[in-house]
PDB file of C-alpha atoms in Angstrom:
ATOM      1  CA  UNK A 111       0.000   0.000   0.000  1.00 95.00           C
ATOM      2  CA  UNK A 112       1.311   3.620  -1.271  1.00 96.00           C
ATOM      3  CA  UNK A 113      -0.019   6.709   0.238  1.00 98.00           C
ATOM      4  CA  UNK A 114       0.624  10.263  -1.500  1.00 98.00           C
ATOM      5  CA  UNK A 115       0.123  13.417  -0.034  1.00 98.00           C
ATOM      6  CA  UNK A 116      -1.172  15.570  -2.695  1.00 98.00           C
ATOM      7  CA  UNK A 117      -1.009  19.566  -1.584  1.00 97.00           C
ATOM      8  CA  UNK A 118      -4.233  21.751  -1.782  1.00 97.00           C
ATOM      9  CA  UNK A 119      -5.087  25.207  -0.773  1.00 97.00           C
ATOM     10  CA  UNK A 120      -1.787  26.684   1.592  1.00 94.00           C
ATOM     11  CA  UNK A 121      -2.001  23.835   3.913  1.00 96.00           C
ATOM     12  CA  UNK A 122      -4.202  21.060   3.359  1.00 97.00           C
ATOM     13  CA  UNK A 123      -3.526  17.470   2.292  1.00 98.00           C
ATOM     14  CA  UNK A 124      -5.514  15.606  -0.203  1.00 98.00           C
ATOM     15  CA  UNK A 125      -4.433  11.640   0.845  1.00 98.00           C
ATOM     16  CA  UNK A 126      -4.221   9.222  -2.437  1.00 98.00           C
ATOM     17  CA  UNK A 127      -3.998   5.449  -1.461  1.00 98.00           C
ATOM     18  CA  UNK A 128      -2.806   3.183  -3.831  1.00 97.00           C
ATOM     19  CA  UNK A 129      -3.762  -0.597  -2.943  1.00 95.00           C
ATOM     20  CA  UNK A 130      -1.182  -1.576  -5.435  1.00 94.00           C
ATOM     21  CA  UNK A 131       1.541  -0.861  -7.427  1.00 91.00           C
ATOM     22  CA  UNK A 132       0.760   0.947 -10.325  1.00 92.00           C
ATOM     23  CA  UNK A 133      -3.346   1.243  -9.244  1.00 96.00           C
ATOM     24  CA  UNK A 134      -5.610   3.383  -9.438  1.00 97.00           C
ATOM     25  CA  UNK A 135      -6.315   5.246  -6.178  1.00 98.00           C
ATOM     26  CA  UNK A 136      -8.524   6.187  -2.995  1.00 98.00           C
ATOM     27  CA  UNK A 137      -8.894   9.868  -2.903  1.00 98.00           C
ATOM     28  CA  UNK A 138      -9.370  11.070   0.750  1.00 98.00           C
ATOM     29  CA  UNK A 139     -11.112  14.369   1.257  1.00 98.00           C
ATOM     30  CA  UNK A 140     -10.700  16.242  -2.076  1.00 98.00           C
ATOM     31  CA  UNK A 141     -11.679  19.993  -1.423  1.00 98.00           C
ATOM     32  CA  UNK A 142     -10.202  20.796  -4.724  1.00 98.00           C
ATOM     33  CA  UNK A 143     -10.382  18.877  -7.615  1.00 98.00           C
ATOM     34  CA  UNK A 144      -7.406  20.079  -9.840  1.00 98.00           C
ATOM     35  CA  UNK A 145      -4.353  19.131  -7.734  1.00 98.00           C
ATOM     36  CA  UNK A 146      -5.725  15.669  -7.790  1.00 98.00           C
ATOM     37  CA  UNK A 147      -6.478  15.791 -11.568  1.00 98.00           C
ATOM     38  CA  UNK A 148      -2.701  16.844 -11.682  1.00 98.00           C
ATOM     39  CA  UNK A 149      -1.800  13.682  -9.478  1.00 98.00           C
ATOM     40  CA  UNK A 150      -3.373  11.380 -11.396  1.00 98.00           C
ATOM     41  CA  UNK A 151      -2.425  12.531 -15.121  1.00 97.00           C
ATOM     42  CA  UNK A 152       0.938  12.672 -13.798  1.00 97.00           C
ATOM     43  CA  UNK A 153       0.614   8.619 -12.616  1.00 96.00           C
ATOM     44  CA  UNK A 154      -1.177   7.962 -15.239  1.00 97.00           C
ATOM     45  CA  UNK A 155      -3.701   6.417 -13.113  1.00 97.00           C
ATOM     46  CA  UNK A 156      -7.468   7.057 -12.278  1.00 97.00           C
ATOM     47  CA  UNK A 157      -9.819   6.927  -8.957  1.00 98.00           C
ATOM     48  CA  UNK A 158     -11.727   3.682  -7.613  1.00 98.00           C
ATOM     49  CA  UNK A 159     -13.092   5.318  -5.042  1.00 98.00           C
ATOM     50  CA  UNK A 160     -13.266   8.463  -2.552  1.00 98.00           C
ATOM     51  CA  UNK A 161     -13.538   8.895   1.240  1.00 98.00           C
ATOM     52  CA  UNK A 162     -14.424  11.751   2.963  1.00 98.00           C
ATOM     53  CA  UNK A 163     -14.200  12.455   6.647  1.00 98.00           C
ATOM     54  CA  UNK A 164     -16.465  15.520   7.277  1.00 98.00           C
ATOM     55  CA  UNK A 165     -18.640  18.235   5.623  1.00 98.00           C
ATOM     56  CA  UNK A 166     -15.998  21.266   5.702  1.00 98.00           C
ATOM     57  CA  UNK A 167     -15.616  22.481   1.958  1.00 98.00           C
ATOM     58  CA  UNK A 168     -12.008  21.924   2.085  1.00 98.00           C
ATOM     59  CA  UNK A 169     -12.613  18.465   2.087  1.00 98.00           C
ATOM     60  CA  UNK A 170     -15.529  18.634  -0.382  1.00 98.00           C
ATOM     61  CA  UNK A 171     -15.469  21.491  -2.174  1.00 98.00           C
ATOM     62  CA  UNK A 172     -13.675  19.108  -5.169  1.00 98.00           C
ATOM     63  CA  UNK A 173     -16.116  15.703  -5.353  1.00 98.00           C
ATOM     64  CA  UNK A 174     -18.766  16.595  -7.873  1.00 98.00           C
ATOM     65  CA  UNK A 175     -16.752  18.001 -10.247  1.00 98.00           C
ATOM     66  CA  UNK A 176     -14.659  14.387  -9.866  1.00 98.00           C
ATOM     67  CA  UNK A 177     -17.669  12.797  -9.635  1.00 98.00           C
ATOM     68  CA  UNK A 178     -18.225  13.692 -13.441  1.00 96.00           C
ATOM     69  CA  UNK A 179     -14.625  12.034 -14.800  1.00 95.00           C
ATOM     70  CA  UNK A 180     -15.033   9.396 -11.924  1.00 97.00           C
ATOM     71  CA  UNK A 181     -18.078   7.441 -11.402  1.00 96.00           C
ATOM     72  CA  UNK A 182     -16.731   5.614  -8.149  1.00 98.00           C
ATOM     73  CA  UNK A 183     -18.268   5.240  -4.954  1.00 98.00           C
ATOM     74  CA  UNK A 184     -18.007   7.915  -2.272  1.00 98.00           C
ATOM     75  CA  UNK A 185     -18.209   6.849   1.204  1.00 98.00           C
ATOM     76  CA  UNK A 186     -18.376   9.072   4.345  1.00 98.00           C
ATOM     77  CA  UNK A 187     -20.646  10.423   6.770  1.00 98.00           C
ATOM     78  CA  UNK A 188     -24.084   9.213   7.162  1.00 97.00           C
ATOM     79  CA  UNK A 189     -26.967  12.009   7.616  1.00 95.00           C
ATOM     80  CA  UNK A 190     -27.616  12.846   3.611  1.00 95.00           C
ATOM     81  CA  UNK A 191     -26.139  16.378   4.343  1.00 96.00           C
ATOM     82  CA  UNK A 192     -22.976  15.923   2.172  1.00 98.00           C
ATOM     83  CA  UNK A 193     -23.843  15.820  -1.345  1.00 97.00           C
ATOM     84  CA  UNK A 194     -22.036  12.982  -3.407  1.00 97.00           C
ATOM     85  CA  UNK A 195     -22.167  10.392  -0.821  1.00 98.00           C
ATOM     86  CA  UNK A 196     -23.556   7.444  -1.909  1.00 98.00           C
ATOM     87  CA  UNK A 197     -21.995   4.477   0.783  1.00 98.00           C
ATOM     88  CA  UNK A 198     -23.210   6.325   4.520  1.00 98.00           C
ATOM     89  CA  UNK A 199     -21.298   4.802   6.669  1.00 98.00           C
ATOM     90  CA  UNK A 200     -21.213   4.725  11.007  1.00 96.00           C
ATOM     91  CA  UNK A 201     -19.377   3.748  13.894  1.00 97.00           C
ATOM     92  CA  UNK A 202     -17.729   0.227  13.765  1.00 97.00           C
ATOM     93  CA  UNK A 203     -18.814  -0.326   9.988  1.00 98.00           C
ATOM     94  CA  UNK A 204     -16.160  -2.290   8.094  1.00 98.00           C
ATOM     95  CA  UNK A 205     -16.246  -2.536   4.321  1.00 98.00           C
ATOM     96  CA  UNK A 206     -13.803  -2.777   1.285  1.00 97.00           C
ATOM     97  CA  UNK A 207     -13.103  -1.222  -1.633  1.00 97.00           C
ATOM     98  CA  UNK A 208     -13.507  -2.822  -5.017  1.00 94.00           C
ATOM     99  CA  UNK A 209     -10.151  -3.512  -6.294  1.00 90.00           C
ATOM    100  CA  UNK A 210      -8.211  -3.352  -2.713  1.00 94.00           C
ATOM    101  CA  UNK A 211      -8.465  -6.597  -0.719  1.00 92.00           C
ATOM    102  CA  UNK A 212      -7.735  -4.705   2.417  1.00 95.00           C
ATOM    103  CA  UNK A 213     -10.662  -4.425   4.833  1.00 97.00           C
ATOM    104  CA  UNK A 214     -11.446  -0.737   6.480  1.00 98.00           C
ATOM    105  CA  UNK A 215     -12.872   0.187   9.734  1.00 98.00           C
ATOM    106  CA  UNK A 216     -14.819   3.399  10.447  1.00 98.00           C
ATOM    107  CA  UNK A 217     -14.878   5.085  13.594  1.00 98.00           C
ATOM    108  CA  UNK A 218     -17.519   7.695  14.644  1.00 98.00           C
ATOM    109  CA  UNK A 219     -14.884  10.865  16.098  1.00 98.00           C
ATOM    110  CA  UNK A 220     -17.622  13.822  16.744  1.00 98.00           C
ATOM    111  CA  UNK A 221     -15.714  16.942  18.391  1.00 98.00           C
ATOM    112  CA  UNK A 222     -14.432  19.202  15.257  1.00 98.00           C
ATOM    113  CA  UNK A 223     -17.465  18.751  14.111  1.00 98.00           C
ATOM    114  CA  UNK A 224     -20.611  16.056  14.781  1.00 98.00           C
ATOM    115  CA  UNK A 225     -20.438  14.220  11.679  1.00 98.00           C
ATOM    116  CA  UNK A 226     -16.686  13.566  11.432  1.00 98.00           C
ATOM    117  CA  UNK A 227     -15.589   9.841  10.953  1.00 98.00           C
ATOM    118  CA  UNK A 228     -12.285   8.493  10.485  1.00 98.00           C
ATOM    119  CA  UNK A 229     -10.856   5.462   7.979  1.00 98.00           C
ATOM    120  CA  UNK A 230      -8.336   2.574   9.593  1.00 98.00           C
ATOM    121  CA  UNK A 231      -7.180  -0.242   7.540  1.00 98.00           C
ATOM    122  CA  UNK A 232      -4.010  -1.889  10.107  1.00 98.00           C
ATOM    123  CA  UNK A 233      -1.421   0.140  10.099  1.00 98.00           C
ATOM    124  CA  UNK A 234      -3.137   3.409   8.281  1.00 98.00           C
ATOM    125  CA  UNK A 235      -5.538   5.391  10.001  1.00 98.00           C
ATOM    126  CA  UNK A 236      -7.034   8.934   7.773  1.00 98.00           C
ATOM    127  CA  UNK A 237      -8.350  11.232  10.626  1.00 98.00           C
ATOM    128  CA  UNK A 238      -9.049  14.501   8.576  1.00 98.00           C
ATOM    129  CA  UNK A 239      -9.280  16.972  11.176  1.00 98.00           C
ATOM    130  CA  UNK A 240      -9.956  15.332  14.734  1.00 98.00           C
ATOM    131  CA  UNK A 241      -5.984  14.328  15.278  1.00 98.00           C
ATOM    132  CA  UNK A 242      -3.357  16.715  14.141  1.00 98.00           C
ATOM    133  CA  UNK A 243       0.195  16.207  14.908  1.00 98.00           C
ATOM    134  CA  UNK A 244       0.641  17.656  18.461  1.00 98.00           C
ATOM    135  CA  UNK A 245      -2.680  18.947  18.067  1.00 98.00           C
ATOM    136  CA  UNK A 246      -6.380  18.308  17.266  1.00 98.00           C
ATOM    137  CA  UNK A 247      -9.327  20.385  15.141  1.00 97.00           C
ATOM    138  CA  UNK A 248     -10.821  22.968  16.755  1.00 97.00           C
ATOM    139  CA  UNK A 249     -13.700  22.037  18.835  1.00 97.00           C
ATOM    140  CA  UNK A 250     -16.879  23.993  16.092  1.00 97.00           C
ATOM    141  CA  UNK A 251     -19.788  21.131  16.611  1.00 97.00           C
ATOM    142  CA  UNK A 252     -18.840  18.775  19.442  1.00 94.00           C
ATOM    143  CA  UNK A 253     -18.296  19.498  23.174  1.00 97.00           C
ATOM    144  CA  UNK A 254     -15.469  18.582  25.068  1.00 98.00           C
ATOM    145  CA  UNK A 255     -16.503  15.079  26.584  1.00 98.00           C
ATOM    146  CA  UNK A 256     -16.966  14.003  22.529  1.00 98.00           C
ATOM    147  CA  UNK A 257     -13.628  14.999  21.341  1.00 98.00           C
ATOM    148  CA  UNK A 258     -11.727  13.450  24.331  1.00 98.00           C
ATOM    149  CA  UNK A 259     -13.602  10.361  23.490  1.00 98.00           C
ATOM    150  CA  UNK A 260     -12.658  10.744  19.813  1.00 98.00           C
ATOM    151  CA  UNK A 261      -8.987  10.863  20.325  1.00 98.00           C
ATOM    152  CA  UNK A 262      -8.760   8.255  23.035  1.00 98.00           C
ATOM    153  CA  UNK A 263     -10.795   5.871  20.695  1.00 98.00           C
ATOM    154  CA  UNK A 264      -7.518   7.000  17.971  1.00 98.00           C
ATOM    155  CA  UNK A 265      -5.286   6.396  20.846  1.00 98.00           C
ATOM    156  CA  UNK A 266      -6.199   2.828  21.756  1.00 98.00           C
ATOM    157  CA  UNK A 267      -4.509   2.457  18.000  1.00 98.00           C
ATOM    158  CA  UNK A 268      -1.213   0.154  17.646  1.00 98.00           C
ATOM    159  CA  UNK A 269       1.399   2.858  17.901  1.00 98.00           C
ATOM    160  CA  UNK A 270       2.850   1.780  15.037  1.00 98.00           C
ATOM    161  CA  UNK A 271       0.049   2.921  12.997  1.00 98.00           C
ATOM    162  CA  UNK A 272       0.665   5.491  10.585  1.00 98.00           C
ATOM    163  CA  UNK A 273      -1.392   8.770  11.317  1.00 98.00           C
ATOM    164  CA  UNK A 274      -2.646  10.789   7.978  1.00 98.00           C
ATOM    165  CA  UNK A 275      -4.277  14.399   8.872  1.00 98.00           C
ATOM    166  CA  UNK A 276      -5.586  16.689   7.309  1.00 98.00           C
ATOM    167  CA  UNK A 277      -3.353  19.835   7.504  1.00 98.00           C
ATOM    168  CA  UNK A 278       0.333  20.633   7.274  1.00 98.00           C
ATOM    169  CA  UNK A 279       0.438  21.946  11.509  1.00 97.00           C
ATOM    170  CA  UNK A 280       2.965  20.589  13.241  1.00 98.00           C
ATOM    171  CA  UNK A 281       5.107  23.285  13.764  1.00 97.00           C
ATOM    172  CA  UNK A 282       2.265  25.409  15.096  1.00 97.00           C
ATOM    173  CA  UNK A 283       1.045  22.804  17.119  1.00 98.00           C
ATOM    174  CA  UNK A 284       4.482  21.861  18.446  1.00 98.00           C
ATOM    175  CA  UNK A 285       5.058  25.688  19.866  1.00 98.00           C
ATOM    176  CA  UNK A 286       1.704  25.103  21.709  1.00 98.00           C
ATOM    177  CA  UNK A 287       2.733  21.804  23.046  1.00 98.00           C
ATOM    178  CA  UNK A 288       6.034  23.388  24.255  1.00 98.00           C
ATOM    179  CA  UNK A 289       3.908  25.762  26.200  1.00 98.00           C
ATOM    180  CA  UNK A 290       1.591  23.513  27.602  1.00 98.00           C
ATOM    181  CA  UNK A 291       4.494  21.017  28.957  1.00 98.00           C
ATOM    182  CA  UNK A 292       7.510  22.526  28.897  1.00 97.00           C
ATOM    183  CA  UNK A 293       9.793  20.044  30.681  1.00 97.00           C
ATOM    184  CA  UNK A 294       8.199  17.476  27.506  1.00 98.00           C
ATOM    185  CA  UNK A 295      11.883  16.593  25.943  1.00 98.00           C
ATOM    186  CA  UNK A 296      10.551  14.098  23.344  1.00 98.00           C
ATOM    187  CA  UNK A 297       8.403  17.521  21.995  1.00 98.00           C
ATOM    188  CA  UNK A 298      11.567  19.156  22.448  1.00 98.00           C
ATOM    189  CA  UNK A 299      13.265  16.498  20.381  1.00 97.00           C
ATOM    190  CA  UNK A 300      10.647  16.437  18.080  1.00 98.00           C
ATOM    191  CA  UNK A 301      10.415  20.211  17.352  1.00 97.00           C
ATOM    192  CA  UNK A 302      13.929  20.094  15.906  1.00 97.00           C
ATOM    193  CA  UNK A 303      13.586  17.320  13.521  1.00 97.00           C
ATOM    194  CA  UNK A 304      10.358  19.413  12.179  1.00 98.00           C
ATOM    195  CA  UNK A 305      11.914  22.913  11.974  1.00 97.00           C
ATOM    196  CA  UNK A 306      14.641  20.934   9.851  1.00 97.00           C
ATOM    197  CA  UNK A 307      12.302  19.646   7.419  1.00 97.00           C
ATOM    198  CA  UNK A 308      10.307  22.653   7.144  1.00 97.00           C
ATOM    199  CA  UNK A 309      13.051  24.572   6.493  1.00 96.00           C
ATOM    200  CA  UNK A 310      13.764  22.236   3.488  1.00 96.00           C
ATOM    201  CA  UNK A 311       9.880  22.103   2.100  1.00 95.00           C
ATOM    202  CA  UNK A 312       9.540  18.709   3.349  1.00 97.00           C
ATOM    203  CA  UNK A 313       5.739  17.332   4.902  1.00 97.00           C
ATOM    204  CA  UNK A 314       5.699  16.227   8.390  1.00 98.00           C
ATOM    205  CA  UNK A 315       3.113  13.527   7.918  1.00 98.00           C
ATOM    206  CA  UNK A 316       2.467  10.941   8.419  1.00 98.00           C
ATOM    207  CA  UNK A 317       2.754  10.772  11.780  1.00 98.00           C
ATOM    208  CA  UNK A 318       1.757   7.897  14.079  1.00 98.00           C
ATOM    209  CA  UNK A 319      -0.499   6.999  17.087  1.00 98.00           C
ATOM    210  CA  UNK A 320       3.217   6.198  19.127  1.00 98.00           C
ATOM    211  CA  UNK A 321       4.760   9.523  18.529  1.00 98.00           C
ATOM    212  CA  UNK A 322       1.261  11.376  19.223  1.00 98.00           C
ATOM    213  CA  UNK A 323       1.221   9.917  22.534  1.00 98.00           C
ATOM    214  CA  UNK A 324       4.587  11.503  23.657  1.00 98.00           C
ATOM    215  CA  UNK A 325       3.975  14.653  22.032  1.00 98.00           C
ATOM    216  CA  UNK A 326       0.682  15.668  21.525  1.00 98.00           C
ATOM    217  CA  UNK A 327      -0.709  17.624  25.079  1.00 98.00           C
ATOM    218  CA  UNK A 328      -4.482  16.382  23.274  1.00 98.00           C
ATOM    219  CA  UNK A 329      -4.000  13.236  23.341  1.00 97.00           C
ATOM    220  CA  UNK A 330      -2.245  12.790  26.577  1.00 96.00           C
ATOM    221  CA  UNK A 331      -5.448  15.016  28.260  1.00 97.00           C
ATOM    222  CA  UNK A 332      -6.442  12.417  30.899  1.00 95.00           C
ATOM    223  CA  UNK A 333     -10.102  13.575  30.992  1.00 98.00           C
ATOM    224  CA  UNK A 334     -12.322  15.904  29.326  1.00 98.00           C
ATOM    225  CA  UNK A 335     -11.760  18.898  31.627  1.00 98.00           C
ATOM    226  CA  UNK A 336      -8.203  18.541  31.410  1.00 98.00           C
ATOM    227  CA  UNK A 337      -9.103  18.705  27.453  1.00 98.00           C
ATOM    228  CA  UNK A 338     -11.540  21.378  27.388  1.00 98.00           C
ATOM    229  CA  UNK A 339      -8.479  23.771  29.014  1.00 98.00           C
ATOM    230  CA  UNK A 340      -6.510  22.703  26.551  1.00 98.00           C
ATOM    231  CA  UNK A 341      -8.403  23.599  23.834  1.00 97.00           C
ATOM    232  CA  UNK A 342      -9.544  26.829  25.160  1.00 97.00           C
ATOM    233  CA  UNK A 343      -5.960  28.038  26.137  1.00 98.00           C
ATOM    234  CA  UNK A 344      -4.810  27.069  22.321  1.00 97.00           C
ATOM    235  CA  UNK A 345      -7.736  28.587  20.845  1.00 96.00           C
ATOM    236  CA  UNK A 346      -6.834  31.643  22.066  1.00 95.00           C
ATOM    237  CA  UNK A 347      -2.660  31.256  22.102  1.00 94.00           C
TER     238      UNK A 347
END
């Protein structure tokens, strides 16, 4: 399995999966449709299917006008409210993709916003914009007890498993997480590897559920108070 990070808007990723060698691909939250046509002409390859993780336009803005090259399922958030959806899927669902033997699990992660759901297959887990690395979505929809949920549900994860997000944050997220625990050394550790690669244009995802639990202060919240703090104090920092 091959996953591409295809750039869109000034910060967002657009995931591709590619079962196989040489496939066509899994387009994860497309909010804009011409960096992926770019992708794909330039693999020479073509879409079996899309997943999407929320209703935010930057992660939909792109599917209909896909839809109309691409006539591929779409699977995502049940409710009927995002348009191009035509596999709803909930919490604990498992399906596959025709053309990738692997088998993916959904789980329900309300907190950025109500309808959010992420996609694991062992090993890869695409969490749009509930888990950011050292960081998390901000809380629009959910309230705090939901999003601490959300991530420890993420969190009970093998730490081995590869963490795909949404947005290119880290850096921000890892000058919050130096304020909020200061005597942290593996964020310490961890902010100098990513100021080297963003000082070279290079992504810092994916992450993975191991890492996140040494460096992200979200994640490591041991209750929902201790998470709604957070989240206030970093809304406003």
């Amino acid at each position: 399995m091959h996953v591409a990070a295809i750039p869109a808007f000034d910060d967002n990723y657009i995931w591709a999966i590619q079962p196989y060698a040489g496939s066509d691909a899994i387009i994860v939250d497309p909010g804009e449709a011409e960096p992926v046509r770019q992708w794909l002409k330039g693999h020479d390859i073509g879409i079996m299917a899309f997943f999407i993780t929320h209703h935010h336009w930057d992660h939909t803005n792109g599917l209909m006008d896909l839809l109309r090259d691409y006539q591929v399922p779409v699977y995502g958030p049940r409710g009927g409210h995002i348009e191009g959806i035509t596999i709803p899927l909930g919490h604990l669902e498992r399906f596959s993709v025709d053309g990738d033997d692997r088998a993916y699990t959904v789980f329900t992660t309300p907190g950025h916003t109500l309808d959010h759901i992420c996609f694991y297959t062992p090993g890869h887990a695409f969490v749009g914009d509930t888990l950011f690395s050292a960081g998390c979505g901000r809380m629009f929809e959910g309230t705090a007890e939901q999003f601490h949920k959300s991530l420890q549900c993420l969190a009970e994860l093998p730490e081995s498993t590869n963490v795909y997000c949404a947005h290119e944050y880290t850096a921000a997220n890892l000058e919050f997480a130096l304020a909020a625990e200061p005597e942290n050394q593996d964020i310490h550790q961890y902010s100098t590897q990513v100021k080297a690669l963003r000082e070279h244009g290079l992504k810092t995802l994916p992450s993975t559920i191991g890492l996140e639990k040494q460096i992200n202060p979200f994640l490591r919240a041991a209750n929902a108070d201790e998470f709604a703090r957070l989240r206030q104090w970093k809304d406003q920092f």
